Coordinates of C-alpha atoms and ligand atoms in Angstrom, one line a residue:
X33 CA 11.1 -52.2 0.4
X34 CA 9.6 -54.3 -2.4
X35 CA 7.8 -52.4 -5.2
X36 CA 4.7 -50.8 -3.8
X37 CA 1.5 -51.6 -5.6
X38 CA -1.7 -50.1 -4.4
X39 CA -5.2 -50.1 -5.8
X40 CA -8.3 -48.0 -5.6
X41 CA -11.2 -50.5 -5.9
X42 CA -14.5 -48.7 -6.1
X43 CA -17.8 -50.4 -6.9
X44 CA -19.7 -48.6 -9.7
X45 CA -22.9 -48.2 -7.8
X46 CA -23.4 -44.5 -8.4
X47 CA -21.5 -41.3 -8.1
X48 CA -18.2 -41.6 -6.3
X49 CA -18.4 -39.9 -2.9
X50 CA -15.7 -37.5 -2.0
X51 CA -14.5 -39.9 0.7
X52 CA -13.7 -42.3 -2.2
X53 CA -11.6 -39.7 -3.8
X54 CA -9.7 -39.3 -0.6
X55 CA -9.1 -43.0 -0.5
X56 CA -7.8 -42.9 -4.1
X57 CA -5.6 -39.9 -3.3
X58 CA -3.9 -41.6 -0.3
X59 CA -3.2 -44.7 -2.3
X60 CA -1.9 -42.6 -5.1
X61 CA 0.4 -40.6 -2.8
X62 CA 1.8 -43.7 -1.2
X63 CA 2.6 -45.2 -4.6
X64 CA 4.1 -42.1 -6.0
X65 CA 6.2 -41.4 -3.0
X66 CA 8.0 -44.8 -3.4
X67 CA 8.0 -44.9 -7.1
X68 CA 5.3 -47.6 -7.0
X69 CA 2.2 -48.3 -9.0
X70 CA -1.3 -47.0 -8.5
X71 CA -4.0 -49.3 -10.0
X72 CA -7.7 -48.7 -10.6
X73 CA -9.8 -51.8 -10.2
X74 CA -13.6 -51.8 -10.8
X75 CA -15.4 -54.0 -8.4
X76 CA -18.6 -54.7 -10.3
X77 CA -19.6 -58.2 -9.3
X78 CA -22.8 -57.1 -7.6
X79 CA -25.0 -56.9 -10.7
X80 CA -28.0 -55.7 -8.7
X81 CA -26.2 -52.5 -7.7
X82 CA -24.5 -51.8 -11.0
X83 CA -25.2 -48.3 -12.2
X84 CA -24.4 -47.4 -15.8
X85 CA -22.2 -44.4 -16.1
X86 CA -20.7 -44.8 -12.7
X87 CA -17.4 -46.2 -14.0
X88 CA -16.9 -43.3 -16.4
X89 CA -17.7 -41.0 -13.5
X90 CA -15.0 -42.5 -11.4
X91 CA -12.4 -42.3 -14.1
X92 CA -13.4 -38.7 -14.9
X93 CA -13.3 -37.7 -11.3
X94 CA -9.9 -39.1 -10.7
X95 CA -8.6 -37.4 -13.9
X96 CA -10.0 -34.1 -12.8
X97 CA -8.0 -34.4 -9.6
X98 CA -4.9 -35.4 -11.4
X99 CA -4.9 -38.9 -9.9
X100 CA -4.0 -41.0 -12.9
X101 CA -3.8 -44.8 -12.5
X102 CA -1.0 -46.6 -14.2
X103 CA -3.0 -49.7 -14.6
X104 CA -6.8 -50.1 -15.0
X105 CA -9.7 -50.5 -17.3
X106 CA -9.1 -48.7 -20.6
X107 CA -5.4 -48.3 -19.6
X108 CA -4.3 -51.9 -19.5
X109 CA -1.4 -53.4 -17.5
X110 CA 0.1 -56.8 -16.9
X111 CA -2.4 -57.9 -14.3
X112 CA -5.7 -57.3 -16.1
X113 CA -8.5 -57.5 -16.7
X114 CA -9.2 -54.8 -14.2
X115 CA -12.9 -55.1 -14.2
X116 CA -14.0 -57.9 -11.9
X117 CA -17.0 -58.8 -14.1
X118 CA -14.4 -59.9 -16.6
X119 CA -12.6 -62.2 -14.2
X120 CA -15.3 -64.7 -13.4
X121 CA -13.2 -67.7 -14.5
X122 CA -10.5 -66.7 -12.1
X123 CA -12.8 -66.6 -9.1
X124 CA -14.4 -69.9 -10.1
X125 CA -10.9 -71.5 -10.0
X126 CA -10.0 -70.0 -6.6
X127 CA -13.4 -71.0 -5.2
X128 CA -12.7 -74.5 -6.3
X129 CA -9.3 -74.4 -4.5
X130 CA -11.0 -73.4 -1.3
X131 CA -13.5 -76.3 -1.6
X132 CA -10.7 -78.8 -2.4
X133 CA -8.6 -77.7 0.6
X134 CA -11.6 -78.0 2.9
X135 CA -11.8 -74.3 3.6
X136 CA -15.2 -73.8 1.9
X137 CA -18.3 -75.8 1.3
X138 CA -21.4 -75.9 -0.8
X139 CA -24.6 -74.6 0.9
X140 CA -27.9 -75.6 -0.6
X141 CA -30.1 -74.0 1.9
X142 CA -33.2 -72.5 0.4
X143 CA -34.6 -69.1 1.3
X144 CA -37.3 -70.8 3.3
X145 CA -34.8 -72.9 5.3
X146 CA -32.7 -69.9 6.1
X147 CA -35.8 -67.9 7.1
X148 CA -36.8 -70.8 9.5
X149 CA -33.4 -70.6 11.1
X150 CA -33.7 -66.8 11.5
X151 CA -37.1 -67.3 13.1
X152 CA -35.7 -69.9 15.5
X153 CA -33.0 -67.6 16.6
X154 CA -35.3 -64.7 16.9
X155 CA -37.5 -66.6 19.2
X156 CA -34.5 -67.1 21.5
X157 CA -33.8 -63.3 21.1
X158 CA -30.6 -64.1 19.2
X159 CA -29.3 -63.3 15.8
X160 CA -28.8 -66.1 13.3
X161 CA -25.3 -66.2 12.0
X162 CA -24.4 -69.1 9.6
X163 CA -21.3 -70.5 11.2
X164 CA -19.5 -72.9 13.4
X165 CA -22.3 -73.1 16.0
X166 CA -24.9 -74.3 13.5
X167 CA -23.3 -75.3 10.2
X168 CA -23.7 -78.9 11.1
X169 CA -27.5 -78.6 11.2
X170 CA -27.8 -76.8 7.9
X171 CA -28.3 -78.0 4.3
X172 CA -24.7 -78.0 3.1
X173 CA -22.0 -80.3 1.8
X174 CA -20.5 -80.7 5.3
X175 CA -23.5 -82.8 6.2
X176 CA -23.8 -84.7 2.9
X177 CA -21.7 -87.5 1.5
X178 CA -19.5 -86.7 -1.5
X179 CA -22.0 -88.6 -3.7
X180 CA -25.0 -86.8 -2.3
X181 CA -23.3 -83.4 -2.9
X182 CA -22.3 -84.4 -6.4
X183 CA -25.8 -85.5 -7.2
X184 CA -27.2 -82.2 -5.9
X185 CA -24.8 -80.2 -7.9
X186 CA -25.7 -82.1 -11.0
X187 CA -29.4 -81.8 -10.4
X188 CA -28.9 -78.0 -10.9
X189 CA -30.0 -77.2 -7.4
X190 CA -29.0 -73.6 -6.6
X191 CA -26.2 -73.2 -4.2
X192 CA -23.7 -70.8 -2.7
X193 CA -20.2 -71.5 -1.6
X194 CA -19.3 -70.5 2.0
X195 CA -16.1 -70.0 3.7
X196 CA -15.6 -72.5 6.6
X197 CA -14.4 -70.2 9.3
X198 CA -12.1 -72.1 11.7
X199 CA -13.1 -72.3 15.3
X200 CA -11.2 -70.8 18.2
X201 CA -8.7 -68.7 16.2
X202 CA -7.5 -65.2 16.9
X203 CA -7.4 -63.1 13.9
X204 CA -4.9 -60.3 14.2
X205 CA -4.7 -57.4 11.8
X206 CA -1.7 -55.2 11.9
X207 CA -3.2 -52.0 10.7
X208 CA -0.8 -49.2 9.8
X209 CA -3.2 -46.6 11.3
X210 CA -4.8 -48.6 14.1
X211 CA -1.9 -50.9 15.2
X212 CA -3.2 -54.4 16.1
X213 CA -6.9 -55.1 15.8
X214 CA -8.0 -58.5 17.0
X215 CA -11.1 -60.5 16.0
X216 CA -12.1 -63.9 17.4
X217 CA -13.0 -66.3 14.6
X218 CA -15.9 -67.7 16.6
X219 CA -17.7 -64.4 16.2
X220 CA -17.4 -64.5 12.4
X221 CA -20.0 -66.0 10.1
X222 CA -19.3 -68.4 7.2
X223 CA -19.4 -65.7 4.6
X224 CA -20.6 -66.5 1.1
X225 CA -17.7 -66.6 -1.3
X226 CA -19.6 -67.4 -4.5
X227 CA -23.3 -66.5 -5.0
X228 CA -25.9 -68.6 -6.6
X229 CA -25.6 -66.6 -9.8
X230 CA -22.0 -67.8 -10.1
X231 CA -20.6 -64.3 -9.2
X232 CA -18.1 -64.0 -6.4
X233 CA -18.8 -61.8 -3.4
X234 CA -16.7 -58.8 -2.7
X235 CA -14.6 -60.7 -0.1
X236 CA -13.4 -63.4 -2.4
X237 CA -12.9 -61.3 -5.5
X238 CA -11.1 -58.6 -3.4
X239 CA -8.7 -60.9 -1.8
X240 CA -8.0 -63.0 -4.9
X241 CA -7.4 -59.9 -7.0
X242 CA -5.2 -58.2 -4.4
X243 CA -3.1 -61.3 -4.4
X244 CA -3.0 -61.8 -8.2
X245 CA -2.4 -58.1 -8.8
X246 CA 0.5 -58.2 -6.3
X247 CA -1.0 -55.5 -4.1
X248 CA 1.3 -54.6 -1.2
X249 CA -0.9 -52.1 0.7
X250 CA -4.6 -51.9 1.1
X251 CA -5.6 -48.4 2.0
X252 CA -9.4 -48.1 2.4
X253 CA -12.1 -46.6 4.5
X254 CA -12.7 -47.6 8.1
X255 CA -16.0 -49.2 7.2
X256 CA -14.1 -52.1 5.7
X257 CA -12.2 -52.9 8.9
X258 CA -14.6 -55.7 10.0
X259 CA -14.4 -57.4 6.6
X260 CA -10.7 -57.6 7.0
X261 CA -11.0 -60.4 9.5
X262 CA -12.5 -62.6 6.8
X263 CA -9.9 -61.4 4.4
X264 CA -7.1 -62.5 6.7
X265 CA -8.8 -65.9 7.0
X266 CA -9.0 -66.1 3.3
X267 CA -5.2 -65.4 2.9
X268 CA -4.7 -68.1 5.5
X269 CA -6.9 -70.5 3.7
X270 CA -5.0 -69.9 0.4
X271 CA -1.7 -70.2 2.2
X272 CA -0.8 -66.6 1.4
X273 CA -0.7 -65.2 4.9
X274 CA 3.0 -64.5 4.8
X275 CA 2.6 -62.3 1.8
X276 CA -0.6 -60.6 2.8
X277 CA -0.8 -56.8 2.0
X278 CA -0.4 -54.3 4.8
X279 CA -3.7 -52.7 5.8
X280 CA -4.4 -49.1 6.5
X281 CA -8.0 -48.1 7.4
X282 CA -8.7 -44.4 7.0
X283 CA -10.7 -42.4 9.5
X284 CA -14.4 -41.6 8.8
X285 CA -15.3 -38.3 7.3
X286 CA -17.6 -36.5 9.7
X287 CA -20.3 -33.9 9.1
X288 CA -19.3 -30.2 9.2
X289 CA -20.7 -30.1 12.7
X290 CA -18.3 -32.8 13.7
X291 CA -21.2 -35.0 14.8
X292 CA -22.0 -38.1 12.8
X293 CA -20.7 -39.5 9.5
X294 CA -20.9 -37.2 6.5
X295 CA -23.6 -38.6 4.2
X296 CA -24.6 -38.1 0.6
X297 CA -27.7 -36.2 1.8
X298 CA -25.7 -33.7 3.8
X299 CA -24.7 -32.1 0.5
X300 CA -28.2 -31.2 -0.5
X301 CA -29.2 -30.4 3.1
X302 CA -26.4 -27.9 3.6
X303 CA -26.0 -26.7 0.0
X304 CA -22.4 -27.9 -0.2
X305 CA -20.8 -30.4 -2.5
X306 CA -19.9 -33.9 -1.2
X307 CA -19.1 -35.3 -4.6
X308 CA -16.2 -34.4 -6.9
X309 CA -18.4 -33.9 -10.0
X310 CA -22.1 -33.3 -10.6
X311 CA -24.2 -36.4 -11.1
X312 CA -27.5 -36.7 -12.8
X313 CA -29.3 -39.6 -11.0
X314 CA -32.7 -41.0 -11.8
X315 CA -34.4 -38.8 -9.2
X316 CA -33.6 -35.4 -7.8
X317 CA -32.7 -37.0 -4.5
X318 CA -30.0 -38.9 -6.3
X319 CA -28.6 -35.9 -8.2
X320 CA -25.7 -33.9 -6.9
X321 CA -23.7 -30.8 -7.6
X322 CA -20.0 -31.5 -7.6
X323 CA -17.0 -29.6 -6.4
X324 CA -16.0 -29.0 -10.0
X325 CA -19.4 -27.4 -10.9
X326 CA -19.3 -25.5 -7.6
X327 CA -16.3 -23.6 -9.0
X328 CA -13.5 -25.4 -7.2
X329 CA -10.0 -25.6 -8.5
X330 CA -9.1 -29.4 -8.5
X331 CA -5.7 -28.5 -6.8
X332 CA -7.6 -27.0 -3.9
X333 CA -9.8 -30.0 -3.6
X334 CA -6.9 -32.4 -3.6
X335 CA -5.1 -30.2 -1.0
X336 CA -8.3 -30.1 1.2
X337 CA -8.8 -33.9 0.9
X338 CA -5.2 -34.6 1.7
X339 CA -5.8 -32.9 5.1
X340 CA -8.9 -34.9 5.8
X341 CA -7.3 -37.4 8.0
X342 CA -3.6 -36.6 7.5
X343 CA -1.3 -33.8 8.2
X344 CA 2.4 -33.3 7.7
X345 CA 3.1 -32.3 11.3
X346 CA 4.2 -28.9 10.3
X347 CA 2.5 -25.5 9.8
X348 CA 2.5 -25.8 6.0
X349 CA -0.9 -26.2 4.5
X350 CA -0.6 -25.4 0.9
X351 CA 0.8 -28.4 -1.0
X352 CA 0.8 -29.2 -4.7
X353 CA 0.2 -32.8 -5.6
X354 CA 3.9 -33.2 -6.1
X355 CA 4.7 -31.7 -2.7
X356 CA 2.0 -34.0 -1.1
X357 CA 3.7 -36.9 -2.7
X358 CA 7.0 -36.0 -1.0
X359 CA 5.4 -35.2 2.4
X360 CA 2.9 -38.0 2.6
X361 CA 3.4 -40.6 5.3
X362 CA 0.9 -43.4 6.2
X363 CA 2.2 -43.2 9.8
X364 CA 0.8 -39.7 10.0
X365 CA -2.8 -40.7 9.1
X366 CA -5.0 -40.0 12.1
X367 CA -7.4 -42.5 13.8
X368 CA -10.1 -40.2 14.8
X369 CA -12.9 -39.0 12.4
X370 CA -12.0 -36.1 10.2
X371 CA -14.4 -33.2 10.1
X372 CA -15.6 -32.1 6.7
X373 CA -15.0 -28.4 7.1
X374 CA -16.4 -26.8 4.1
X375 CA -15.1 -23.3 5.0
X376 CA -11.7 -24.8 5.0
X377 CA -12.3 -26.2 1.5
X378 CA -13.2 -22.7 0.4
X379 CA -10.1 -21.3 2.1
X380 CA -8.0 -23.6 0.1
X381 CA -9.7 -22.5 -3.1
X382 CA -9.1 -18.9 -2.2
X383 CA -5.4 -19.6 -1.6
X384 CA -5.1 -21.3 -5.0
X385 CA -6.8 -18.3 -6.7
X386 CA -4.5 -15.8 -5.0
X387 CA -1.4 -17.7 -6.0
X388 CA -2.6 -18.3 -9.6
X389 CA -0.9 -16.5 -12.4
X390 CA -3.1 -13.7 -13.8
X391 CA -2.8 -14.9 -17.4
X392 CA -4.1 -18.3 -16.4
X393 CA -6.9 -16.9 -14.4
X394 CA -7.9 -14.5 -17.2
X395 CA -8.1 -17.5 -19.5
X396 CA -10.3 -19.3 -17.0
X397 CA -12.6 -16.3 -16.6
X398 CA -12.9 -15.5 -20.3
X399 CA -15.8 -17.9 -21.0
X400 CA -17.9 -16.2 -18.4
X401 CA -17.0 -12.8 -19.7
X402 CA -18.0 -13.8 -23.2
X403 CA -21.2 -15.4 -22.0
X404 CA -22.2 -12.2 -20.3
X405 CA -21.7 -10.4 -23.6
X406 CA -18.9 -8.3 -22.3
X407 CA -15.9 -7.2 -24.5
X408 CA -12.5 -7.1 -22.9
X409 CA -8.9 -7.5 -24.1
X410 CA -6.7 -10.2 -22.6
X411 CA -4.6 -7.4 -21.0
X412 CA -7.7 -5.9 -19.4
X413 CA -8.8 -9.3 -18.1
X414 CA -5.4 -10.0 -16.6
X415 CA -5.5 -6.7 -14.7
X416 CA -9.1 -7.4 -13.7
X417 CA -8.4 -10.8 -12.2
X418 CA -5.3 -9.5 -10.6
X419 CA -7.3 -6.9 -8.7
X420 CA -10.1 -9.3 -7.7
X421 CA -8.4 -12.5 -7.0
X422 CA -7.9 -11.8 -3.3
X423 CA -11.6 -11.0 -2.9
X424 CA -13.3 -14.0 -4.5
X425 CA -13.7 -17.6 -3.4
X426 CA -14.5 -19.3 -6.8
X427 CA -13.5 -18.7 -10.3
X428 CA -17.2 -18.2 -11.0
X429 CA -17.3 -15.2 -8.6
X430 CA -15.2 -13.0 -10.7
X431 CA -17.7 -11.8 -13.3
X432 CA -20.7 -11.3 -11.0
X433 CA -18.7 -9.7 -8.3
X434 CA -16.7 -7.4 -10.7
X435 CA -19.4 -6.8 -13.3
X436 CA -18.8 -3.0 -12.9
X437 CA -15.5 -3.4 -14.7
X438 CA -17.5 -4.2 -17.9
X439 CA -20.7 -2.1 -17.6
X440 CA -21.9 0.9 -15.6
X441 CA -22.7 0.5 -11.9
X442 CA -26.2 -1.1 -11.5
X443 CA -26.8 -0.3 -7.9
X444 CA -25.1 1.6 -5.0
X445 CA -24.7 0.6 -1.4
X446 CA -27.3 3.0 -0.2
X447 CA -26.6 2.8 3.5
X448 CA -23.1 3.9 3.0
X449 CA -24.2 6.7 0.7
X450 CA -26.7 8.0 3.3
X451 CA -23.8 8.2 5.7
X452 CA -21.1 9.6 3.5
X453 CA -22.8 11.9 0.9
X454 CA -23.2 15.5 1.9
X455 CA -25.1 17.3 -0.9
X456 CA -23.5 20.5 0.2
X457 CA -20.1 19.2 -0.9
X458 CA -21.3 18.5 -4.4
X459 CA -19.5 21.6 -5.8
X460 CA -16.3 20.3 -4.4
X461 CA -16.9 16.9 -5.9
X462 CA -17.6 18.5 -9.3
X463 CA -14.2 20.1 -9.0
X464 CA -12.7 16.7 -8.5
X465 CA -14.1 15.6 -11.8
X466 CA -12.3 18.5 -13.5
X467 CA -9.2 17.7 -11.6
X468 CA -9.3 14.1 -12.7
X469 CA -9.9 15.1 -16.3
X470 CA -6.7 17.0 -16.2
X471 CA -4.5 14.1 -15.0
X472 CA -2.6 12.9 -18.0
X473 CA -0.7 10.0 -16.6
X474 CA -3.7 7.8 -15.7
X475 CA -1.9 5.1 -13.8
X476 CA -2.6 3.8 -10.3
X477 CA 0.5 5.3 -8.8
X478 CA 0.0 8.7 -10.3
X479 CA -3.7 8.8 -9.5
X480 CA -3.0 7.8 -5.9
X481 CA -0.5 10.6 -5.5
X482 CA -2.5 13.3 -7.3
X483 CA -5.9 12.6 -5.8
X484 CA -4.5 12.3 -2.3
X485 CA -2.7 15.6 -2.9
X486 CA -6.0 17.2 -4.0
X487 CA -7.8 15.9 -0.9
X488 CA -5.1 17.2 1.4
X489 CA -4.6 20.6 -0.2
X490 CA -7.8 21.6 -2.1
X491 CA -10.8 19.6 -1.0
X492 CA -11.4 21.0 2.5
X493 CA -12.4 17.4 3.4
X494 CA -10.7 14.4 4.8
X495 CA -9.8 11.0 3.1
X496 CA -12.7 9.4 5.0
X497 CA -15.2 11.7 3.3
X498 CA -13.8 11.6 -0.2
X499 CA -12.5 8.1 -0.8
X500 CA -15.7 6.3 0.0
X501 CA -17.6 8.5 -2.4
X502 CA -15.0 7.9 -5.2
X503 CA -15.2 4.2 -4.6
X504 CA -19.0 4.1 -4.5
X505 CA -19.4 6.2 -7.6
X506 CA -16.9 4.0 -9.4
X507 CA -18.0 0.5 -8.4
X508 CA -21.2 0.9 -6.3
X509 CA -19.7 -1.1 -3.5
X510 CA -17.3 -0.6 -0.6
X511 CA -15.9 -4.1 -1.1
X512 CA -13.9 -3.7 -4.3
X513 CA -10.2 -3.5 -4.9
X514 CA -8.0 -0.5 -4.6
X515 CA -10.0 2.5 -5.8
X516 CA -7.1 4.1 -7.7
X517 CA -6.3 0.8 -9.5
X518 CA -9.9 0.5 -10.5
X519 CA -9.9 4.0 -11.9
X520 CA -6.7 3.4 -13.8
X521 CA -8.2 0.3 -15.5
X522 CA -11.5 1.9 -16.3
X523 CA -9.9 5.0 -17.9
X524 CA -10.4 8.7 -17.6
X525 CA -13.6 9.1 -19.6
X526 CA -15.4 6.3 -17.9
X527 CA -14.4 7.5 -14.4
X528 CA -15.5 11.0 -15.1
X529 CA -18.9 9.7 -16.4
X530 CA -19.3 7.5 -13.4
X531 CA -18.6 10.3 -11.0
X532 CA -21.2 12.6 -12.4
X533 CA -23.8 9.9 -12.7
X534 CA -22.9 8.8 -9.2
X535 CA -23.4 12.2 -7.7
X536 CA -26.9 12.5 -9.2
X537 CA -27.8 9.1 -7.8
X538 CA -26.4 10.0 -4.4
X539 CA -28.4 13.3 -4.3
X540 CA -31.6 11.3 -5.1
X541 CA -30.8 8.7 -2.4
X542 CA -30.3 11.5 0.1
X543 CA -33.5 13.3 -1.0
X544 CA -35.5 10.2 -0.5
X545 CA -34.3 9.8 3.0
Ligands
LIG124 N1 -15.3 -52.3 -3.6 C1 -15.0 -51.8 -2.3 C2 -15.6 -50.4 -2.3 O1 -16.5 -50.1 -3.0 C3 -13.6 -51.8 -2.1 C4 -13.1 -51.8 -0.7 C5 -11.7 -52.1 -0.6 O2 -10.9 -51.2 -0.9 O3 -11.3 -53.2 -0.3 O4 -15.2 -49.5 -1.6

């Protein structure tokens, strides 16, 4: 196979939607798998839609995910520049080639003339499409002599350049995901290639650049499939059809309900991220919270995105970027829409936390610990994260969920206390404090053994009566980690203090019943 070269070609029109990150990821995986090259190209020829900051956002988002382009703006490469706004002269040259070969023509139609055509079609209950059926009646160079055309151009009359779509041709696209997709040229309009401001349209710039940048595979969202018909015609017009890239159109990303396409607005509506990073737009409507700010580990996001439209055909779900690179296969991309299952995204994040090394997690949690004004050694934090990591979803959950490792219990789960606390047993529970105070080896194993022994032999109560009370007095909640491990980490003095304070609180809760 010849050297694979793929590109991610976003338009900097705002924050990059998570679907764009998936497109970038699939391109990146294909390139990496075959030792090829992944390129970032910024498609910024539509000046009206240009949004400052969007390019930086795209670059930062890719970086956060570990998807690093080998060529692109700010990186360089042999085929630059990689920002389309810096390639205007190239597009002018190729537009001229299309005109010279008879595959494109100048269109001088004014807005009023075009509107008149639209009205005429509307009156017939049809939609006006500038193309083979009517191009001979319109104000373009096909209907003017060479001299007339020249005179018009010299007079400075505004014009666009349109592709002359051939009649009666079948346009076949061999899509790696969808097999053969066929369009009839008679249904296609004469798309504008060069706008009146001298900027190329997406279609021209995209095809010219894919060719000049030696792109071998075009992997992009399904919404671009209809444009591909025009792209194939352009390759044909330039005489490049034999070396056209291979196309793969990715399935749509559907809402969490599975019904309808996931939209930007769904994020705010459902309180979930649909963008990789937060974005401050001009209005609140245009501002979004990102996966990063939501507390996601980028590895989990990449793993989640990889499965949005692809699967390895095995049971394995946890894949590092490196493993994805090895397992990825364009042939296994699915055709049907992929449901954006946010619970699954959270599940991936939980898996990454569980499998993270405690020292790394402790480091990641440290800023939140400091910000809360808590003091804790590295060793303490490592044990803390080790105990909680199977119980949290996000890195940001550790401190709020485990605050009681750093300060006294703030509130108790009263319902459980009303059920489990028998004031008559208080004397026995006081004995437990003394018993605990006499345990010298304050480790999880020893505490487990000794306290269980005490329950069995001396308490006159069962595990189900004692352990919940111990747990509630120590942490306030039934949801925490192993009670003996918590006690060992908190230390003897602290545990003894929490027990007596807890018993008082429990008596009060009972009395208020
Ligand atoms: N600029 C297009 C976009 O914003 C690129 C589509 C393509 O990959 O051809 O998605």
